[in-house]
PDB file of C-alpha atoms in Angstrom:
ATOM      1  CA  MET A 598      80.995 131.935 115.757  1.00 52.00           C
ATOM      2  CA  THR A 599      83.599 129.179 115.612  1.00 53.00           C
ATOM      3  CA  ARG A 600      82.943 125.622 116.694  1.00 52.00           C
ATOM      4  CA  ILE A 601      85.022 126.061 119.854  1.00 50.00           C
ATOM      5  CA  GLY A 602      83.186 129.312 120.668  1.00 54.00           C
ATOM      6  CA  LYS A 603      79.845 127.528 120.332  1.00 49.00           C
ATOM      7  CA  ILE A 604      81.021 124.770 122.663  1.00 50.00           C
ATOM      8  CA  LEU A 605      82.080 127.321 125.267  1.00 49.00           C
ATOM      9  CA  ALA A 606      78.744 129.144 124.985  1.00 52.00           C
ATOM     10  CA  ILE A 607      76.822 125.910 125.483  1.00 50.00           C
ATOM     11  CA  PHE A 608      79.040 125.019 128.440  1.00 50.00           C
ATOM     12  CA  VAL A 609      78.366 128.389 130.104  1.00 51.00           C
ATOM     13  CA  ALA A 610      74.627 128.109 129.451  1.00 50.00           C
ATOM     14  CA  VAL A 611      74.413 124.632 130.964  1.00 48.00           C
ATOM     15  CA  ALA A 612      76.399 125.656 134.033  1.00 51.00           C
ATOM     16  CA  SER A 613      74.255 128.767 134.489  1.00 52.00           C
ATOM     17  CA  LEU A 614      70.990 126.855 134.170  1.00 46.00           C
ATOM     18  CA  SER A 615      72.210 124.269 136.666  1.00 50.00           C
ATOM     19  CA  PHE A 616      73.058 126.964 139.191  1.00 51.00           C
ATOM     20  CA  VAL A 617      69.744 128.771 138.605  1.00 48.00           C
ATOM     21  CA  GLY A 618      67.877 125.544 139.254  1.00 51.00           C
ATOM     22  CA  PHE A 619      69.783 125.035 142.450  1.00 49.00           C
ATOM     23  CA  ALA A 620      69.109 128.650 143.573  1.00 52.00           C
ATOM     24  CA  VAL A 621      65.377 128.416 142.811  1.00 44.00           C
ATOM     25  CA  ALA A 622      65.085 125.206 144.784  1.00 47.00           C
ATOM     26  CA  THR A 623      66.870 126.851 147.716  1.00 47.00           C
ATOM     27  CA  VAL A 624      64.794 130.063 147.713  1.00 47.00           C
ATOM     28  CA  PHE A 625      61.365 128.509 147.405  1.00 43.00           C
ATOM     29  CA  GLY A 626      62.092 125.840 149.984  1.00 51.00           C
ATOM     30  CA  GLY A 627      61.297 122.211 150.230  1.00 56.00           C
ATOM     31  CA  PRO A 628      64.079 120.964 147.948  1.00 68.00           C
ATOM     32  CA  ASP A 629      65.071 117.324 147.755  1.00 79.00           C
ATOM     33  CA  TRP A 630      68.615 117.750 149.080  1.00 81.00           C
ATOM     34  CA  GLN A 631      69.578 114.164 148.348  1.00 80.00           C
ATOM     35  CA  SER A 632      68.599 114.604 144.691  1.00 81.00           C
ATOM     36  CA  ILE A 633      70.484 117.913 144.554  1.00 81.00           C
ATOM     37  CA  MET A 634      73.650 116.357 146.018  1.00 79.00           C
ATOM     38  CA  ALA A 635      73.334 113.533 143.459  1.00 82.00           C
ATOM     39  CA  ALA A 636      73.552 116.026 140.574  1.00 82.00           C
ATOM     40  CA  ASP A 637      76.447 115.624 138.151  1.00 83.00           C
ATOM     41  CA  TYR A 638      78.201 118.840 139.177  1.00 77.00           C
ATOM     42  CA  PHE A 639      78.644 117.448 142.733  1.00 84.00           C
ATOM     43  CA  ASN A 640      80.356 114.256 141.505  1.00 87.00           C
ATOM     44  CA  GLY A 641      83.788 115.607 142.418  1.00 88.00           C
ATOM     45  CA  TYR A 642      82.838 116.138 146.069  1.00 91.00           C
ATOM     46  CA  ARG A 643      81.951 113.983 149.027  1.00 90.00           C
ATOM     47  CA  ILE A 644      79.303 115.589 151.260  1.00 89.00           C
ATOM     48  CA  THR A 645      78.733 113.935 154.635  1.00 89.00           C
ATOM     49  CA  LYS A 646      76.945 114.668 157.881  1.00 89.00           C
ATOM     50  CA  SER A 647      78.501 113.968 161.262  1.00 90.00           C
ATOM     51  CA  ALA A 648      76.543 112.163 163.973  1.00 85.00           C
ATOM     52  CA  GLY A 649      75.296 113.698 167.199  1.00 81.00           C
ATOM     53  CA  PRO A 650      73.028 116.524 168.265  1.00 81.00           C
ATOM     54  CA  GLU A 651      75.433 119.126 166.848  1.00 83.00           C
ATOM     55  CA  ALA A 652      75.503 117.467 163.446  1.00 90.00           C
ATOM     56  CA  THR A 653      77.710 119.212 160.912  1.00 92.00           C
ATOM     57  CA  TRP A 654      77.705 118.975 157.126  1.00 92.00           C
ATOM     58  CA  THR A 655      81.137 118.733 155.508  1.00 92.00           C
ATOM     59  CA  ALA A 656      82.133 118.874 151.844  1.00 91.00           C
ATOM     60  CA  ILE A 657      85.425 117.177 150.859  1.00 93.00           C
ATOM     61  CA  ARG A 658      87.025 117.705 147.447  1.00 90.00           C
ATOM     62  CA  GLY A 659      87.600 114.287 145.858  1.00 89.00           C
ATOM     63  CA  SER A 660      90.688 115.250 143.851  1.00 88.00           C
ATOM     64  CA  ASP A 661      92.873 116.123 146.869  1.00 91.00           C
ATOM     65  CA  GLU A 662      90.706 115.171 149.879  1.00 90.00           C
ATOM     66  CA  GLN A 663      90.713 118.790 151.088  1.00 92.00           C
ATOM     67  CA  GLN A 664      87.771 120.261 152.970  1.00 93.00           C
ATOM     68  CA  VAL A 665      85.823 122.827 150.970  1.00 90.00           C
ATOM     69  CA  ALA A 666      83.098 123.772 153.452  1.00 90.00           C
ATOM     70  CA  SER A 667      81.666 122.814 156.820  1.00 91.00           C
ATOM     71  CA  SER A 668      78.421 124.017 158.405  1.00 91.00           C
ATOM     72  CA  LYS A 669      75.418 122.894 160.344  1.00 90.00           C
ATOM     73  CA  VAL A 670      73.298 124.222 157.485  1.00 90.00           C
ATOM     74  CA  LEU A 671      73.452 122.062 154.384  1.00 89.00           C
ATOM     75  CA  PRO A 672      72.554 124.849 151.896  1.00 90.00           C
ATOM     76  CA  GLU A 673      75.580 126.857 153.094  1.00 91.00           C
ATOM     77  CA  VAL A 674      77.856 123.893 152.381  1.00 91.00           C
ATOM     78  CA  LEU A 675      76.271 123.322 148.992  1.00 90.00           C
ATOM     79  CA  SER A 676      76.523 127.043 148.218  1.00 90.00           C
ATOM     80  CA  LYS A 677      80.259 127.074 148.946  1.00 91.00           C
ATOM     81  CA  VAL A 678      80.730 123.970 146.836  1.00 91.00           C
ATOM     82  CA  MET A 679      78.817 125.654 144.017  1.00 90.00           C
ATOM     83  CA  ASP A 680      80.962 128.780 144.432  1.00 92.00           C
ATOM     84  CA  GLU A 681      84.077 126.667 143.960  1.00 91.00           C
ATOM     85  CA  ILE A 682      82.554 124.837 140.997  1.00 90.00           C
ATOM     86  CA  ILE A 683      81.600 128.138 139.368  1.00 90.00           C
ATOM     87  CA  GLN A 684      85.049 129.587 140.092  1.00 92.00           C
ATOM     88  CA  ASN A 685      86.747 126.521 138.619  1.00 90.00           C
ATOM     89  CA  ASN A 686      84.477 126.680 135.588  1.00 89.00           C
ATOM     90  CA  THR A 687      85.190 130.390 135.171  1.00 92.00           C
ATOM     91  CA  THR A 688      88.939 129.770 135.406  1.00 93.00           C
ATOM     92  CA  ARG A 689      88.670 126.919 132.951  1.00 90.00           C
ATOM     93  CA  MET A 690      86.622 129.048 130.553  1.00 89.00           C
ATOM     94  CA  GLN A 691      89.163 131.859 130.802  1.00 90.00           C
ATOM     95  CA  GLU A 692      91.927 129.394 129.983  1.00 89.00           C
ATOM     96  CA  LEU A 693      89.942 128.100 127.032  1.00 86.00           C
ATOM     97  CA  GLN A 694      89.143 131.634 125.897  1.00 88.00           C
ATOM     98  CA  SER A 695      92.846 132.514 126.017  1.00 89.00           C
ATOM     99  CA  LYS A 696      93.646 129.435 123.930  1.00 88.00           C
ATOM    100  CA  LEU A 697      90.813 130.104 121.516  1.00 87.00           C
ATOM    101  CA  PRO A 698      92.722 132.552 119.220  1.00 90.00           C
ATOM    102  CA  ILE A 699      95.678 130.150 119.098  1.00 88.00           C
ATOM    103  CA  LEU A 700      93.401 127.251 118.245  1.00 84.00           C
ATOM    104  CA  GLU A 701      91.520 129.279 115.648  1.00 87.00           C
ATOM    105  CA  ALA A 702      94.826 130.363 114.080  1.00 88.00           C
ATOM    106  CA  ARG A 703      95.980 126.757 114.082  1.00 88.00           C
ATOM    107  CA  ILE A 704      92.694 125.685 112.505  1.00 88.00           C
ATOM    108  CA  ALA A 705      93.099 128.346 109.808  1.00 89.00           C
ATOM    109  CA  GLU A 706      96.687 127.200 109.244  1.00 88.00           C
ATOM    110  CA  LEU A 707      95.643 123.564 108.999  1.00 89.00           C
ATOM    111  CA  ASP A 708      92.768 124.472 106.688  1.00 86.00           C
ATOM    112  CA  ALA A 709      95.155 126.394 104.412  1.00 87.00           C
ATOM    113  CA  ALA A 710      97.553 123.448 104.463  1.00 87.00           C
ATOM    114  CA  ARG A 711      94.654 121.119 103.703  1.00 87.00           C
ATOM    115  CA  GLN A 712      93.651 123.261 100.745  1.00 88.00           C
ATOM    116  CA  ALA A 713      97.246 123.255  99.495  1.00 86.00           C
ATOM    117  CA  ASP A 714      97.466 119.502 100.019  1.00 85.00           C
ATOM    118  CA  LYS A 715      94.180 119.046  98.164  1.00 86.00           C
ATOM    119  CA  LYS A 716      95.468 121.050  95.200  1.00 86.00           C
ATOM    120  CA  ALA A 717      98.707 119.068  95.211  1.00 87.00           C
ATOM    121  CA  LEU A 718      96.757 115.827  95.511  1.00 86.00           C
ATOM    122  CA  ASP A 719      94.440 116.830  92.662  1.00 88.00           C
ATOM    123  CA  LYS A 720      97.481 117.622  90.497  1.00 89.00           C
ATOM    124  CA  TYR A 721      99.092 114.320  91.437  1.00 88.00           C
ATOM    125  CA  VAL A 722      95.896 112.391  90.659  1.00 88.00           C
ATOM    126  CA  GLU A 723      95.615 114.181  87.294  1.00 89.00           C
ATOM    127  CA  PHE A 724      99.279 113.443  86.532  1.00 89.00           C
ATOM    128  CA  ARG A 725      98.859 109.786  87.440  1.00 88.00           C
ATOM    129  CA  ALA A 726      95.692 109.577  85.344  1.00 89.00           C
ATOM    130  CA  GLN A 727      97.607 110.951  82.357  1.00 90.00           C
ATOM    131  CA  GLU A 728     100.452 108.510  82.980  1.00 89.00           C
ATOM    132  CA  LEU A 729      97.945 105.674  83.204  1.00 89.00           C
ATOM    133  CA  GLU A 730      96.375 106.769  79.932  1.00 89.00           C
ATOM    134  CA  LYS A 731      99.820 106.802  78.301  1.00 89.00           C
ATOM    135  CA  ILE A 732     100.562 103.335  79.654  1.00 90.00           C
ATOM    136  CA  ARG A 733      97.233 102.076  78.357  1.00 88.00           C
ATOM    137  CA  ALA A 734      97.999 103.589  74.935  1.00 88.00           C
ATOM    138  CA  GLN A 735     101.449 101.966  75.009  1.00 88.00           C
ATOM    139  CA  GLU A 736      99.895  98.657  76.011  1.00 87.00           C
ATOM    140  CA  SER A 737      97.446  98.938  73.111  1.00 85.00           C
ATOM    141  CA  ASP A 738     100.296  99.771  70.713  1.00 84.00           C
ATOM    142  CA  LEU A 739     102.394  96.923  72.075  1.00 85.00           C
ATOM    143  CA  ALA A 740      99.456  94.558  71.735  1.00 85.00           C
ATOM    144  CA  THR A 741      99.092  95.613  68.096  1.00 88.00           C
ATOM    145  CA  GLN A 742     102.821  95.109  67.555  1.00 86.00           C
ATOM    146  CA  VAL A 743     102.657  91.687  69.208  1.00 84.00           C
ATOM    147  CA  VAL A 744      99.782  90.649  66.946  1.00 86.00           C
ATOM    148  CA  ALA A 745     101.663  91.932  63.886  1.00 86.00           C
ATOM    149  CA  ALA A 746     104.866  90.171  64.972  1.00 83.00           C
ATOM    150  CA  THR A 747     102.925  86.973  65.621  1.00 86.00           C
ATOM    151  CA  ASN A 748     101.364  87.116  62.169  1.00 87.00           C
ATOM    152  CA  GLU A 749     104.763  87.804  60.594  1.00 84.00           C
ATOM    153  CA  ALA A 750     106.299  84.926  62.521  1.00 83.00           C
ATOM    154  CA  GLN A 751     103.479  82.666  61.334  1.00 86.00           C
ATOM    155  CA  LYS A 752     104.100  83.763  57.745  1.00 86.00           C
ATOM    156  CA  LEU A 753     107.819  83.039  58.105  1.00 82.00           C
ATOM    157  CA  GLU A 754     107.066  79.692  59.682  1.00 84.00           C
ATOM    158  CA  ASN A 755     104.731  78.864  56.805  1.00 87.00           C
ATOM    159  CA  LEU A 756     107.411  79.996  54.326  1.00 84.00           C
ATOM    160  CA  VAL A 757     110.043  77.870  56.061  1.00 83.00           C
ATOM    161  CA  GLU A 758     107.687  74.913  56.000  1.00 86.00           C
ATOM    162  CA  ALA A 759     107.033  75.497  52.302  1.00 86.00           C
ATOM    163  CA  ARG A 760     110.786  75.739  51.661  1.00 84.00           C
ATOM    164  CA  ARG A 761     111.294  72.535  53.612  1.00 86.00           C
ATOM    165  CA  GLU A 762     108.711  70.793  51.478  1.00 86.00           C
ATOM    166  CA  ASP A 763     110.354  72.194  48.328  1.00 83.00           C
ATOM    167  CA  ILE A 764     113.736  70.931  49.514  1.00 86.00           C
ATOM    168  CA  LEU A 765     112.311  67.491  50.217  1.00 84.00           C
ATOM    169  CA  ARG A 766     110.649  67.441  46.809  1.00 86.00           C
ATOM    170  CA  LEU A 767     113.868  68.563  45.072  1.00 83.00           C
ATOM    171  CA  LYS A 768     115.871  65.984  46.997  1.00 85.00           C
ATOM    172  CA  GLN A 769     113.435  63.350  45.842  1.00 86.00           C
ATOM    173  CA  GLN A 770     113.765  64.569  42.250  1.00 85.00           C
ATOM    174  CA  VAL A 771     117.569  64.552  42.547  1.00 80.00           C
ATOM    175  CA  GLU A 772     117.414  61.019  43.898  1.00 84.00           C
ATOM    176  CA  GLU A 773     115.170  59.989  41.018  1.00 84.00           C
ATOM    177  CA  LEU A 774     117.576  61.647  38.548  1.00 81.00           C
ATOM    178  CA  ARG A 775     120.463  59.785  40.125  1.00 85.00           C
ATOM    179  CA  VAL A 776     118.578  56.522  39.710  1.00 83.00           C
ATOM    180  CA  ASP A 777     117.769  57.396  36.096  1.00 79.00           C
ATOM    181  CA  LEU A 778     121.393  58.366  35.475  1.00 82.00           C
ATOM    182  CA  PHE A 779     122.562  55.102  36.973  1.00 84.00           C
ATOM    183  CA  ARG A 780     120.178  53.205  34.753  1.00 84.00           C
ATOM    184  CA  LEU A 781     121.295  55.188  31.705  1.00 82.00           C
ATOM    185  CA  LYS A 782     124.905  54.410  32.534  1.00 84.00           C
ATOM    186  CA  GLU A 783     124.052  50.728  32.753  1.00 84.00           C
ATOM    187  CA  ILE A 784     122.187  50.899  29.446  1.00 82.00           C
ATOM    188  CA  ASP A 785     125.079  52.778  27.852  1.00 78.00           C
ATOM    189  CA  SER A 786     127.483  50.165  29.140  1.00 81.00           C
ATOM    190  CA  GLN A 787     125.280  47.421  27.790  1.00 83.00           C
ATOM    191  CA  LEU A 788     125.028  49.204  24.438  1.00 81.00           C
ATOM    192  CA  ASN A 789     128.778  49.624  24.294  1.00 80.00           C
ATOM    193  CA  ASN A 790     129.243  45.942  25.001  1.00 82.00           C
ATOM    194  CA  LEU A 791     126.636  45.060  22.416  1.00 80.00           C
ATOM    195  CA  GLN A 792     128.283  47.362  19.890  1.00 82.00           C
ATOM    196  CA  ALA A 793     131.637  45.762  20.567  1.00 81.00           C
ATOM    197  CA  GLN A 794     130.126  42.327  20.090  1.00 84.00           C
ATOM    198  CA  ILE A 795     128.447  43.412  16.880  1.00 83.00           C
ATOM    199  CA  GLU A 796     131.653  44.921  15.565  1.00 82.00           C
ATOM    200  CA  GLY A 797     133.540  41.744  16.498  1.00 83.00           C
ATOM    201  CA  ASN A 798     130.949  39.613  14.787  1.00 81.00           C
ATOM    202  CA  LEU A 799     131.088  41.889  11.772  1.00 82.00           C
ATOM    203  CA  GLN A 800     134.852  41.498  11.534  1.00 85.00           C
ATOM    204  CA  VAL A 801     134.516  37.747  11.759  1.00 82.00           C
ATOM    205  CA  ALA A 802     131.834  37.788   9.068  1.00 80.00           C
ATOM    206  CA  LYS A 803     134.010  39.893   6.786  1.00 83.00           C
ATOM    207  CA  LEU A 804     136.925  37.498   7.224  1.00 85.00           C
ATOM    208  CA  ARG A 805     134.724  34.542   6.397  1.00 83.00           C
ATOM    209  CA  GLN A 806     133.343  36.346   3.366  1.00 83.00           C
ATOM    210  CA  LYS A 807     136.861  37.047   2.120  1.00 82.00           C
ATOM    211  CA  LEU A 808     137.895  33.465   2.679  1.00 84.00           C
ATOM    212  CA  LEU A 809     134.902  32.273   0.729  1.00 82.00           C
ATOM    213  CA  GLN A 810     135.680  34.653  -2.100  1.00 81.00           C
ATOM    214  CA  ASP A 811     139.272  33.509  -2.203  1.00 78.00           C
ATOM    215  CA  GLN A 812     138.253  29.853  -2.296  1.00 79.00           C
ATOM    216  CA  THR A 813     135.745  30.506  -5.058  1.00 78.00           C
ATOM    217  CA  SER A 814     138.232  32.326  -7.279  1.00 73.00           C
ATOM    218  CA  LYS A 815     140.651  29.357  -7.239  1.00 65.00           C
TER     219      LYS A 815
END
């Protein structure tokens, strides 16, 4: 039995038990009419008693203010009200029963759609999980590449720094060589001057020696 069918069965059982209780109280006498009229199934009706020696009980339907029953005997009024309640319930149940196949078909359709949606959702979740795994693998690979690139950059930076130090050292050596060359040029110039002086002095000495020899030979 479907869920809607169970609800209808319970509804019928409750209504039947309520009516049976009312009938038993009426047959065996001595019912508490005020308690009976206060029952839930009389909520949609207003039951009043007119004043006077010929008092009459009247039941008015609350939804449209139409009279349902009128009698000097209260059980007759209540019976007619119950007849209408039962008739309304029967009509309502027939309407629900007629809608039941449509609702059950709709439920089956929705359940099939739900199953299809679940399969599609499961596929989508699996696809996204695979994509996420790929992204994580790519992130790991990129992280490895970043570390490798960072290390390579550090090596190049160290190499550049070493080259810079070599250049500074070579520049210093070149500067020292230039200073040494300048000093050598000065020394060479001084030696040339000294050589010229010596040669000049030697020429003078030779002339004096010749003069002395000439004077001695006379």
